[in-house]
Each structure stands twice: as C-alpha cells, then as structure tokens.
Amino acid sequence: MAHGRQLPLSRRSLLGGTAALAGAGTLTATATGTASAAPAAASRTVDVVIVGGGLAGLTAARDLVAAGRTVAVLEARDRVGGRVLGLTLPNGGVTEGGGEFIGPTQDRIKALADSLGVATFATYNTGKNLLYKDGRKSAYATDGLLGSVPPVDAAGLANAAIVQASLDDMAKQVPVDAPWTAAKAAEWDRQTFESWLRANAVIPSAKFLLDVACTSIFSAEPRELSLLFVLFYIAAAGNEQTPGTLERLTETANGAQELRFVGGSQLVPIKLAATLGDRVVLNAPVRTIARSGSSYVVTADGVTVTAKRVVVAVPPPLAARISYDPLLPAGRDQLTQRLPMASVGKAIAIYDTPFWRADGLNGQVVSDTGAVSSTFDNSPPDASYGALMGFIEADKMRALDAAPAATVKAAVLADFATYFGDRAKTPTSFVLQRWNNEAYTRGGPVSIAAPGVLTQYGPALRAPVGGIHWAGTETSIHWMGFMDGAVRSGERVAKEVLAEL
C-alpha cells in the first residue's frame, strides 16, 4: 500500500465505457430525431459500418466522419450509450443506472465530454464513511493522514498495506498492451486472485478488505479472476505518462470515483450521437456479418449495410452471438467464449433531502453483509433531493437475478436502513437496474478473464480479422472496463481502420 495507506474502499466507475452497460431507458429528446429507427428492408452502402452505439462505437464514428469517411452505426437498443444509462426519476431528475464516475488520468472521456459541453462535478465526499462489519457500524474519516482507513484491527491494516504494495509492484511488470508477454505471465495466469489472496492476505480483516475491493472493482468474486488479469487491470488504471495503481481504482478523491457528469453520464453519448445524425440507426440488432468479395454485408433487423470495413464495438460475449461468414478464426472465437460478463446491478433510492449529510456522513459504506455492500451519495450537485445508490455485485447479484423487483427493493432498503437509519426505509421513489437481465449486455461492468485466458487467447483481443476490427472498453490498454477505456478504444480503432482504407 503506497505511503502506508490503508486500502481505500471506494467504488469504481461502474462499467467503463463499453464501459462502461445497457438498459431499458429510452433515448432522450436531445438525440431523438437525429438517430433513426431502422425502416423495413432499408439498405445502405458506406465505407465503415459500426456495430454498437456505445461510447466506443460513437467515438469511432466521430473520428471516421471527421476524416471524410461515410459510416453507419447499428445499435440494437432504442437508445445510445450501451452500459452508460440515465434513469429518469418521477421527480424529473436523472440518475445513473450504469457507468457513472471518472477520475484522474481518464483524459479521453473528459476531453470528449468537454468538447460536447457536458460539465462535471465532484462526487459527494464530505463527512465520514461507514464500515459495517460483524454486526457493528463504525464511522471513519476519509481525509486523515492515512486517507480512507476502515477501522479494522492494526494487524489487518498492516497486512492489507503489504498486499496492496505487492499488487502495485507486480502490476508494474505487466505491459498494458500485451499482458500475456509479462515475464511472469504464465505463473500469474495459472492461479486465481483468490488463491493468491489466501497465501498473502493472511489476516482475516485484510482478506475482507481485499475481497470487498475485488467485488467493488470487478463485480466478480476473487475466485473468478486470473491473477494476471487483476494485475493488468491495475496496470491499466493510468495513462501513457502515469502508471496504474490499485489505490486509483478504489479511491473517490484523487481516484476513479472523483467526478460525475452534470445531468448524468448518458448525456455524453446522447450528445455525441446527435452530432452524427441519421448515421446512427437504433433498434437494429446485428445478426450476421458476411464477406462479399472485397466488402462486407452486415445484416441487422430492418437494415442491411454494405461496407469496406466493419467495427464491432460490443462486449466480447455479445460479439460472439453474431453469425460470421466465413467463420472467425478459432483463437478469436475461443477468446470470446472465455470472457464472460461480471454480475452487477444498481439500486437508487430517492428522498426529499440527502438526510445522511446532516449526520456527518458522505453516503459511502463498506459492508460485510446484505445485498448491498457498497453505496454512494448520488444526489444532484444542487442537493435538491437525496439519492442513495447501492451496488449489488457478483454472488449477491446472481442470487437476486430471478427475484421480483419488489423483493430486491425490500432487501436494498433494509440494508440502507441498517447503514443510515429508519429514514432510509421510506424513499419517495426507487429505481433498479439489473444488468445481468439486459438482452444486449447480460452483465457488467466488464468482461472478466479466468486463469489461462490471457496467456492462451489474449493476442486475439484486438487483432483484426480481415476487414473486421474490434473496439469496446475490453480492448483498451488504459482504463479497460471504464468509460475512458471505451473512448480510447474508439479512437484507436478509427486510426486502425483509416490506415487500411
């Protein structure tokens, strides 16, 4: 742990830009009338067809159009944004159902938002965090000399510090553009993060802190992840000038949860899509990508596009559900079979005021129990109403995938009441987004890799197949799994395609 700081257990920018998810929300008025629904039996011929209208696909389209190329963006949903989704509230506000936060070194999403006039504001971080562990609730400072230090035993803090420092040191040895080439890649890819933690986080309270960090960052359990994949993810939490660290992934202030977007994060893809006009086609899930001479014919519901190049900008598991002719190389197909989505949901309760602030709390919780083990204050910048957001992740999300919404709501509100008192039991409204149940996402915030995947199949992640190119946050070498990674992947693939046209 850098500078002797305790592992700061804040919550990552959900869902990075392919990151960052998908939902049942509709395209707002900003983009309605610019993007078009697919008319029956429509056809287009363009230079490049892009599959997926999330941040990655829209960014690629922007850059290709700026270079003078013709494009069509085919989006399966009735909205743009992918894993970035604004949920409209009964009080007229908007809250984030998917990718939400940005922070230091996430330069590309910030530059894109700035260019579109979407402002940021600081995530509410004034007051104390709460730790709920072993049936006891403890408040702790976020701005002390040691940073955000959950009040666990001294031995656990010391052990967690050593573990964090070890992870950061190992991550420095992982090339972000090819983690499978690290000197110890084979050794690290043979084991799960769980097995490594058991050997190194030997104090129970330290193991608890690292487990919570894992589920908060990945929405996956340590047993599901390759150690090499975890180290790559840490290494990628930076930019070309600044190495990634675990602390940057988990912190709010000076970390990946530092800022939010005024009006909600989906404003960024909505405004970007508006600049592209009717090049963006909604309600057009792609079914087949077939080679035809020197071109490709991409068939979606209601529209067929012929193009010189194809960009597939959806998560690997969804890319695998498209039919390809000719078949994809075995290595690429095998890769997509082995990169499942993690499991996540977001529940947001709305109140007349952010009442927890008057109690000296910032709305952030770390817990060892309940459906919700981490929370944030999702209130708007003017605090005109209060919003408590809880993440439901990994095993806890899977346990509730089939539960009625009312059951999930009851479980979440019970947790909120445990953490913040009886006032949390009676919100004015409540919204729930379960990404595992979304047809065009099936989980989130990101695809994850188990042992053996990166070393055996990793080289196929970005390698073009003929005229088919791959984008999406999972293909980014910086901030994979985040909105910034999605934007970076779109910029990279546009350059790649332009070099071939």
Short mmCIF file of N, CA, C and O in Angstrom, two decimals, residues 155-266:
data_model
loop_
_atom_site.label_atom_id
_atom_site.label_comp_id
_atom_site.label_asym_id
_atom_site.label_seq_id
_atom_site.Cartn_x
_atom_site.Cartn_y
_atom_site.Cartn_z
N ALA A 155 -3.34 -5.30 12.82
CA ALA A 155 -2.67 -6.37 12.06
C ALA A 155 -3.26 -6.49 10.67
O ALA A 155 -2.53 -6.69 9.68
N GLY A 156 -4.58 -6.36 10.58
CA GLY A 156 -5.23 -6.42 9.27
C GLY A 156 -4.85 -5.27 8.38
O GLY A 156 -4.61 -5.42 7.18
N LEU A 157 -4.77 -4.05 8.96
CA LEU A 157 -4.35 -2.89 8.19
C LEU A 157 -2.94 -3.06 7.65
O LEU A 157 -2.66 -2.76 6.48
N ALA A 158 -2.04 -3.55 8.51
CA ALA A 158 -0.65 -3.74 8.08
C ALA A 158 -0.56 -4.78 6.98
O ALA A 158 0.16 -4.60 5.98
N ASN A 159 -1.28 -5.88 7.12
CA ASN A 159 -1.27 -6.93 6.12
C ASN A 159 -1.85 -6.44 4.79
O ASN A 159 -1.30 -6.67 3.71
N ALA A 160 -2.96 -5.69 4.88
CA ALA A 160 -3.58 -5.15 3.66
C ALA A 160 -2.64 -4.18 2.96
O ALA A 160 -2.58 -4.14 1.72
N ALA A 161 -1.88 -3.40 3.74
CA ALA A 161 -0.93 -2.46 3.15
C ALA A 161 0.15 -3.19 2.37
O ALA A 161 0.52 -2.80 1.26
N ILE A 162 0.64 -4.27 2.94
CA ILE A 162 1.67 -5.07 2.27
C ILE A 162 1.12 -5.69 0.99
O ILE A 162 1.78 -5.68 -0.07
N VAL A 163 -0.10 -6.20 1.06
CA VAL A 163 -0.73 -6.83 -0.11
C VAL A 163 -0.92 -5.81 -1.22
O VAL A 163 -0.62 -6.07 -2.39
N GLN A 164 -1.42 -4.61 -0.88
CA GLN A 164 -1.63 -3.60 -1.91
C GLN A 164 -0.32 -3.20 -2.55
O GLN A 164 -0.23 -3.05 -3.78
N ALA A 165 0.71 -3.01 -1.74
CA ALA A 165 2.01 -2.65 -2.30
C ALA A 165 2.54 -3.75 -3.22
O ALA A 165 3.11 -3.47 -4.28
N SER A 166 2.33 -5.01 -2.84
CA SER A 166 2.77 -6.13 -3.68
C SER A 166 2.04 -6.14 -5.01
O SER A 166 2.65 -6.35 -6.07
N LEU A 167 0.73 -5.92 -4.97
CA LEU A 167 -0.05 -5.90 -6.21
C LEU A 167 0.41 -4.78 -7.13
O LEU A 167 0.55 -4.97 -8.34
N ASP A 168 0.64 -3.60 -6.56
CA ASP A 168 1.11 -2.49 -7.39
C ASP A 168 2.47 -2.78 -8.00
O ASP A 168 2.73 -2.48 -9.17
N ASP A 169 3.36 -3.39 -7.22
CA ASP A 169 4.69 -3.72 -7.73
C ASP A 169 4.62 -4.74 -8.85
O ASP A 169 5.32 -4.62 -9.87
N MET A 170 3.79 -5.76 -8.69
CA MET A 170 3.65 -6.77 -9.74
C MET A 170 3.01 -6.17 -10.98
O MET A 170 3.39 -6.49 -12.12
N ALA A 171 2.02 -5.27 -10.77
CA ALA A 171 1.34 -4.65 -11.91
C ALA A 171 2.31 -3.85 -12.77
O ALA A 171 2.13 -3.76 -14.00
N LYS A 172 3.35 -3.27 -12.15
CA LYS A 172 4.33 -2.50 -12.92
C LYS A 172 5.10 -3.38 -13.89
O LYS A 172 5.72 -2.86 -14.83
N GLN A 173 5.07 -4.68 -13.69
CA GLN A 173 5.77 -5.61 -14.57
C GLN A 173 4.91 -6.12 -15.72
O GLN A 173 5.36 -6.95 -16.51
N VAL A 174 3.67 -5.64 -15.80
CA VAL A 174 2.72 -6.12 -16.81
C VAL A 174 2.59 -5.09 -17.93
O VAL A 174 2.10 -3.98 -17.70
N PRO A 175 3.01 -5.41 -19.15
CA PRO A 175 2.81 -4.49 -20.28
C PRO A 175 1.32 -4.32 -20.57
O PRO A 175 0.62 -5.31 -20.81
N VAL A 176 0.83 -3.08 -20.55
CA VAL A 176 -0.61 -2.89 -20.72
C VAL A 176 -1.09 -3.27 -22.11
O VAL A 176 -2.25 -3.62 -22.30
N ASP A 177 -0.21 -3.21 -23.11
CA ASP A 177 -0.63 -3.54 -24.47
C ASP A 177 -0.56 -5.04 -24.75
O ASP A 177 -1.12 -5.52 -25.75
N ALA A 178 0.11 -5.79 -23.90
CA ALA A 178 0.23 -7.24 -24.10
C ALA A 178 0.56 -7.92 -22.76
O ALA A 178 1.68 -8.38 -22.55
N PRO A 179 -0.40 -7.97 -21.84
CA PRO A 179 -0.10 -8.54 -20.52
C PRO A 179 0.38 -9.97 -20.57
O PRO A 179 1.10 -10.42 -19.67
N TRP A 180 0.04 -10.69 -21.61
CA TRP A 180 0.44 -12.09 -21.75
C TRP A 180 1.93 -12.24 -22.02
O TRP A 180 2.45 -13.35 -21.98
N THR A 181 2.62 -11.13 -22.28
CA THR A 181 4.07 -11.19 -22.50
C THR A 181 4.88 -10.86 -21.25
O THR A 181 6.11 -10.83 -21.31
N ALA A 182 4.23 -10.59 -20.13
CA ALA A 182 4.96 -10.31 -18.90
C ALA A 182 5.87 -11.48 -18.55
O ALA A 182 5.55 -12.65 -18.84
N ALA A 183 7.00 -11.19 -17.93
CA ALA A 183 7.97 -12.25 -17.62
C ALA A 183 7.35 -13.36 -16.78
O ALA A 183 7.70 -14.54 -16.96
N LYS A 184 6.45 -13.00 -15.89
CA LYS A 184 5.82 -14.00 -15.02
C LYS A 184 4.37 -14.27 -15.43
O LYS A 184 3.57 -14.75 -14.62
N ALA A 185 4.04 -13.98 -16.68
CA ALA A 185 2.65 -14.13 -17.12
C ALA A 185 2.13 -15.55 -16.90
O ALA A 185 1.01 -15.74 -16.41
N ALA A 186 2.91 -16.55 -17.27
CA ALA A 186 2.45 -17.93 -17.13
C ALA A 186 2.18 -18.28 -15.66
O ALA A 186 1.16 -18.89 -15.33
N GLU A 187 3.10 -17.86 -14.79
CA GLU A 187 2.92 -18.12 -13.36
C GLU A 187 1.68 -17.42 -12.82
O GLU A 187 0.88 -18.02 -12.09
N TRP A 188 1.51 -16.16 -13.16
CA TRP A 188 0.38 -15.40 -12.63
C TRP A 188 -0.94 -15.83 -13.25
O TRP A 188 -1.99 -15.71 -12.61
N ASP A 189 -0.91 -16.32 -14.48
CA ASP A 189 -2.15 -16.72 -15.14
C ASP A 189 -2.56 -18.14 -14.79
O ASP A 189 -3.61 -18.61 -15.22
N ARG A 190 -1.73 -18.84 -14.04
CA ARG A 190 -2.09 -20.19 -13.61
C ARG A 190 -2.96 -20.19 -12.36
O ARG A 190 -3.50 -21.23 -11.98
N GLN A 191 -3.06 -19.05 -11.68
CA GLN A 191 -3.76 -19.02 -10.39
C GLN A 191 -4.86 -17.99 -10.38
O GLN A 191 -4.84 -17.01 -11.12
N THR A 192 -5.84 -18.23 -9.52
CA THR A 192 -6.90 -17.26 -9.32
C THR A 192 -6.43 -16.17 -8.37
O THR A 192 -5.49 -16.35 -7.59
N PHE A 193 -7.10 -15.06 -8.42
CA PHE A 193 -6.85 -14.00 -7.44
C PHE A 193 -7.14 -14.51 -6.04
O PHE A 193 -6.45 -14.15 -5.08
N GLU A 194 -8.13 -15.36 -5.90
CA GLU A 194 -8.48 -15.94 -4.60
C GLU A 194 -7.33 -16.74 -4.02
O GLU A 194 -6.98 -16.58 -2.84
N SER A 195 -6.72 -17.60 -4.82
CA SER A 195 -5.63 -18.43 -4.30
C SER A 195 -4.44 -17.56 -3.89
O SER A 195 -3.78 -17.82 -2.87
N TRP A 196 -4.17 -16.50 -4.67
CA TRP A 196 -3.08 -15.61 -4.31
C TRP A 196 -3.38 -14.85 -3.02
O TRP A 196 -2.52 -14.70 -2.14
N LEU A 197 -4.63 -14.38 -2.87
CA LEU A 197 -5.01 -13.67 -1.65
C LEU A 197 -4.91 -14.57 -0.43
O LEU A 197 -4.47 -14.14 0.64
N ARG A 198 -5.32 -15.81 -0.57
CA ARG A 198 -5.25 -16.72 0.58
C ARG A 198 -3.82 -16.91 1.07
O ARG A 198 -3.57 -17.10 2.26
N ALA A 199 -2.89 -16.84 0.14
CA ALA A 199 -1.48 -17.01 0.52
C ALA A 199 -0.85 -15.72 1.03
O ALA A 199 0.19 -15.76 1.70
N ASN A 200 -1.48 -14.58 0.74
CA ASN A 200 -0.85 -13.30 1.07
C ASN A 200 -1.66 -12.43 2.03
O ASN A 200 -1.07 -11.75 2.87
N ALA A 201 -2.97 -12.42 1.91
CA ALA A 201 -3.83 -11.69 2.86
C ALA A 201 -4.18 -12.66 3.99
O ALA A 201 -5.28 -13.22 4.04
N VAL A 202 -3.23 -12.85 4.89
CA VAL A 202 -3.34 -13.94 5.88
C VAL A 202 -4.10 -13.53 7.13
O VAL A 202 -4.49 -14.38 7.93
N ILE A 203 -4.32 -12.23 7.34
CA ILE A 203 -5.13 -11.76 8.45
C ILE A 203 -6.58 -11.64 7.97
O ILE A 203 -6.84 -11.03 6.92
N PRO A 204 -7.55 -12.22 8.67
CA PRO A 204 -8.94 -12.22 8.17
C PRO A 204 -9.47 -10.84 7.80
O PRO A 204 -10.15 -10.69 6.78
N SER A 205 -9.17 -9.82 8.59
CA SER A 205 -9.67 -8.48 8.26
C SER A 205 -9.02 -7.94 6.98
O SER A 205 -9.66 -7.21 6.21
N ALA A 206 -7.78 -8.31 6.74
CA ALA A 206 -7.14 -7.91 5.48
C ALA A 206 -7.79 -8.61 4.31
O ALA A 206 -8.04 -7.99 3.26
N LYS A 207 -8.07 -9.88 4.46
CA LYS A 207 -8.75 -10.62 3.39
C LYS A 207 -10.12 -10.00 3.11
O LYS A 207 -10.53 -9.85 1.94
N PHE A 208 -10.84 -9.60 4.16
CA PHE A 208 -12.13 -8.93 3.98
C PHE A 208 -11.98 -7.68 3.14
O PHE A 208 -12.72 -7.44 2.19
N LEU A 209 -10.99 -6.83 3.47
CA LEU A 209 -10.80 -5.59 2.73
C LEU A 209 -10.48 -5.85 1.27
O LEU A 209 -11.01 -5.17 0.37
N LEU A 210 -9.64 -6.84 1.00
CA LEU A 210 -9.29 -7.14 -0.39
C LEU A 210 -10.45 -7.78 -1.14
O LEU A 210 -10.65 -7.53 -2.34
N ASP A 211 -11.25 -8.59 -0.45
CA ASP A 211 -12.43 -9.17 -1.08
C ASP A 211 -13.41 -8.08 -1.49
O ASP A 211 -13.97 -8.10 -2.60
N VAL A 212 -13.64 -7.11 -0.58
CA VAL A 212 -14.56 -6.02 -0.90
C VAL A 212 -14.01 -5.17 -2.05
O VAL A 212 -14.75 -4.77 -2.95
N ALA A 213 -12.71 -4.93 -2.03
CA ALA A 213 -12.11 -4.20 -3.15
C ALA A 213 -12.32 -4.92 -4.46
O ALA A 213 -12.64 -4.31 -5.49
N CYS A 214 -12.18 -6.23 -4.45
CA CYS A 214 -12.33 -7.03 -5.67
C CYS A 214 -13.75 -6.95 -6.21
O CYS A 214 -13.97 -6.66 -7.40
N THR A 215 -14.75 -7.19 -5.35
CA THR A 215 -16.13 -7.17 -5.84
C THR A 215 -16.52 -5.75 -6.25
O THR A 215 -17.30 -5.57 -7.19
N SER A 216 -15.96 -4.72 -5.58
CA SER A 216 -16.28 -3.35 -5.93
C SER A 216 -15.69 -2.96 -7.28
O SER A 216 -16.30 -2.23 -8.05
N ILE A 217 -14.49 -3.44 -7.58
CA ILE A 217 -13.83 -3.09 -8.84
C ILE A 217 -14.38 -3.90 -10.00
O ILE A 217 -14.69 -3.36 -11.07
N PHE A 218 -14.53 -5.20 -9.81
CA PHE A 218 -14.85 -6.10 -10.92
C PHE A 218 -16.29 -6.59 -10.95
O PHE A 218 -16.72 -7.16 -11.95
N SER A 219 -17.04 -6.43 -9.85
CA SER A 219 -18.35 -7.06 -9.70
C SER A 219 -18.22 -8.57 -9.90
O SER A 219 -19.09 -9.22 -10.48
N ALA A 220 -17.11 -9.11 -9.43
CA ALA A 220 -16.82 -10.55 -9.52
C ALA A 220 -16.11 -10.98 -8.25
O ALA A 220 -15.49 -10.16 -7.56
N GLU A 221 -16.22 -12.26 -7.94
CA GLU A 221 -15.54 -12.80 -6.76
C GLU A 221 -14.08 -13.09 -7.10
O GLU A 221 -13.74 -13.41 -8.25
N PRO A 222 -13.19 -13.04 -6.11
CA PRO A 222 -11.77 -13.33 -6.37
C PRO A 222 -11.53 -14.68 -7.03
O PRO A 222 -10.59 -14.83 -7.80
N ARG A 223 -12.39 -15.65 -6.75
CA ARG A 223 -12.20 -16.99 -7.32
C ARG A 223 -12.44 -17.02 -8.82
O ARG A 223 -12.04 -17.96 -9.51
N GLU A 224 -13.12 -16.00 -9.35
CA GLU A 224 -13.46 -15.96 -10.78
C GLU A 224 -12.37 -15.37 -11.64
O GLU A 224 -12.46 -15.46 -12.87
N LEU A 225 -11.37 -14.75 -11.04
CA LEU A 225 -10.42 -13.92 -11.78
C LEU A 225 -9.02 -14.50 -11.79
O LEU A 225 -8.51 -14.97 -10.76
N SER A 226 -8.38 -14.43 -12.93
CA SER A 226 -6.95 -14.73 -13.02
C SER A 226 -6.16 -13.63 -12.32
O SER A 226 -6.48 -12.44 -12.44
N LEU A 227 -5.11 -14.03 -11.61
CA LEU A 227 -4.23 -13.04 -11.01
C LEU A 227 -3.64 -12.13 -12.07
O LEU A 227 -3.53 -10.91 -11.87
N LEU A 228 -3.25 -12.68 -13.21
CA LEU A 228 -2.69 -11.86 -14.28
C LEU A 228 -3.69 -10.82 -14.75
O LEU A 228 -3.34 -9.67 -15.01
N PHE A 229 -4.96 -11.21 -14.88
CA PHE A 229 -5.99 -10.26 -15.29
C PHE A 229 -6.12 -9.13 -14.28
O PHE A 229 -6.22 -7.95 -14.65
N VAL A 230 -6.09 -9.45 -12.99
CA VAL A 230 -6.18 -8.42 -11.95
C VAL A 230 -4.99 -7.47 -12.05
O VAL A 230 -5.14 -6.25 -11.97
N LEU A 231 -3.80 -8.01 -12.24
CA LEU A 231 -2.61 -7.17 -12.34
C LEU A 231 -2.66 -6.28 -13.57
O LEU A 231 -2.26 -5.11 -13.53
N PHE A 232 -3.14 -6.81 -14.69
CA PHE A 232 -3.31 -5.97 -15.88
C PHE A 232 -4.30 -4.84 -15.61
O PHE A 232 -4.07 -3.68 -15.99
N TYR A 233 -5.39 -5.15 -14.95
CA TYR A 233 -6.42 -4.14 -14.67
C TYR A 233 -5.85 -3.01 -13.83
O TYR A 233 -6.15 -1.83 -14.05
N ILE A 234 -5.02 -3.38 -12.85
CA ILE A 234 -4.36 -2.35 -12.02
C ILE A 234 -3.40 -1.53 -12.88
O ILE A 234 -3.39 -0.30 -12.83
N ALA A 235 -2.59 -2.22 -13.69
CA ALA A 235 -1.63 -1.52 -14.56
C ALA A 235 -2.34 -0.57 -15.51
O ALA A 235 -1.81 0.50 -15.85
N ALA A 236 -3.53 -0.93 -15.95
CA ALA A 236 -4.27 -0.13 -16.92
C ALA A 236 -4.95 1.09 -16.31
O ALA A 236 -5.48 1.93 -17.03
N ALA A 237 -4.95 1.21 -14.98
CA ALA A 237 -5.64 2.31 -14.31
C ALA A 237 -4.77 3.56 -14.27
O ALA A 237 -4.50 4.13 -13.21
N GLY A 238 -4.31 3.97 -15.43
CA GLY A 238 -3.48 5.15 -15.58
C GLY A 238 -3.49 5.56 -17.04
O GLY A 238 -4.36 5.13 -17.81
N ASN A 239 -2.52 6.37 -17.43
CA ASN A 239 -2.41 6.73 -18.84
C ASN A 239 -0.97 6.53 -19.30
O ASN A 239 -0.18 5.88 -18.62
N GLU A 240 -0.65 7.09 -20.46
CA GLU A 240 0.68 6.86 -21.04
C GLU A 240 1.80 7.40 -20.16
O GLU A 240 2.92 6.90 -20.20
N GLN A 241 1.51 8.40 -19.35
CA GLN A 241 2.53 9.01 -18.50
C GLN A 241 2.49 8.53 -17.05
O GLN A 241 3.48 8.64 -16.33
N THR A 242 1.37 7.99 -16.62
CA THR A 242 1.15 7.70 -15.20
C THR A 242 0.79 6.23 -15.01
O THR A 242 -0.27 5.79 -15.47
N PRO A 243 1.64 5.45 -14.33
CA PRO A 243 1.33 4.02 -14.11
C PRO A 243 0.06 3.86 -13.28
O PRO A 243 -0.25 4.68 -12.41
N GLY A 244 -0.65 2.79 -13.53
CA GLY A 244 -1.85 2.49 -12.76
C GLY A 244 -1.52 2.01 -11.36
O GLY A 244 -0.44 1.46 -11.11
N THR A 245 -2.47 2.22 -10.44
CA THR A 245 -2.33 1.71 -9.07
C THR A 245 -3.68 1.21 -8.59
O THR A 245 -4.73 1.65 -9.07
N LEU A 246 -3.65 0.32 -7.62
CA LEU A 246 -4.89 -0.17 -7.01
C LEU A 246 -5.60 0.98 -6.30
O LEU A 246 -6.84 1.07 -6.34
N GLU A 247 -4.85 1.84 -5.66
CA GLU A 247 -5.45 2.97 -4.95
C GLU A 247 -6.27 3.84 -5.90
O GLU A 247 -7.36 4.30 -5.56
N ARG A 248 -5.76 4.08 -7.12
CA ARG A 248 -6.51 4.92 -8.06
C ARG A 248 -7.82 4.25 -8.46
O ARG A 248 -8.82 4.93 -8.72
N LEU A 249 -7.84 2.95 -8.50
CA LEU A 249 -9.08 2.24 -8.82
C LEU A 249 -10.12 2.39 -7.72
O LEU A 249 -11.32 2.45 -8.00
N THR A 250 -9.69 2.42 -6.46
CA THR A 250 -10.64 2.33 -5.36
C THR A 250 -10.99 3.65 -4.72
O THR A 250 -12.02 3.76 -4.05
N GLU A 251 -10.19 4.70 -4.90
CA GLU A 251 -10.42 5.97 -4.21
C GLU A 251 -11.55 6.78 -4.85
O GLU A 251 -11.85 6.65 -6.03
N THR A 252 -12.15 7.65 -4.02
CA THR A 252 -13.06 8.67 -4.52
C THR A 252 -12.24 9.92 -4.82
O THR A 252 -11.96 10.21 -5.98
N ALA A 253 -11.80 10.67 -3.80
CA ALA A 253 -10.92 11.81 -4.05
C ALA A 253 -9.61 11.31 -4.66
O ALA A 253 -9.01 10.36 -4.18
N ASN A 254 -9.22 11.93 -5.77
CA ASN A 254 -8.00 11.55 -6.50
C ASN A 254 -8.05 10.13 -7.05
O ASN A 254 -7.00 9.55 -7.36
N GLY A 255 -9.24 9.60 -7.21
CA GLY A 255 -9.38 8.26 -7.74
C GLY A 255 -10.46 8.17 -8.79
O GLY A 255 -11.02 9.19 -9.24
N ALA A 256 -10.78 6.95 -9.19
CA ALA A 256 -11.67 6.71 -10.32
C ALA A 256 -13.11 7.13 -10.06
O ALA A 256 -13.91 7.18 -10.98
N GLN A 257 -13.44 7.43 -8.80
CA GLN A 257 -14.80 7.87 -8.45
C GLN A 257 -14.87 9.36 -8.13
O GLN A 257 -15.80 9.83 -7.49
N GLU A 258 -13.90 10.14 -8.58
CA GLU A 258 -13.79 11.53 -8.15
C GLU A 258 -14.89 12.44 -8.68
O GLU A 258 -15.37 13.33 -7.98
N LEU A 259 -15.29 12.25 -9.94
CA LEU A 259 -16.21 13.18 -10.60
C LEU A 259 -17.41 12.46 -11.19
O LEU A 259 -17.34 11.28 -11.54
N ARG A 260 -18.51 13.22 -11.30
CA ARG A 260 -19.71 12.77 -12.02
C ARG A 260 -20.07 13.83 -13.07
O ARG A 260 -19.53 14.93 -13.06
N PHE A 261 -20.99 13.48 -13.95
CA PHE A 261 -21.40 14.40 -15.01
C PHE A 261 -22.71 15.10 -14.63
O PHE A 261 -23.67 14.44 -14.21
N VAL A 262 -22.72 16.41 -14.80
CA VAL A 262 -23.95 17.17 -14.59
C VAL A 262 -25.00 16.72 -15.60
O VAL A 262 -24.75 16.72 -16.80
N GLY A 263 -26.16 16.29 -15.11
CA GLY A 263 -27.21 15.79 -15.99
C GLY A 263 -27.11 14.31 -16.29
O GLY A 263 -27.95 13.76 -17.00
N GLY A 264 -26.08 13.65 -15.72
CA GLY A 264 -25.93 12.21 -15.91
C GLY A 264 -24.98 11.87 -17.04
O GLY A 264 -24.87 12.59 -18.04
N SER A 265 -24.30 10.75 -16.90
CA SER A 265 -23.25 10.36 -17.84
C SER A 265 -23.78 10.04 -19.24
O SER A 265 -23.04 10.17 -20.22
N GLN A 266 -25.05 9.64 -19.37
CA GLN A 266 -25.55 9.30 -20.70
C GLN A 266 -25.66 10.53 -21.60
O GLN A 266 -25.75 10.37 -22.82
#
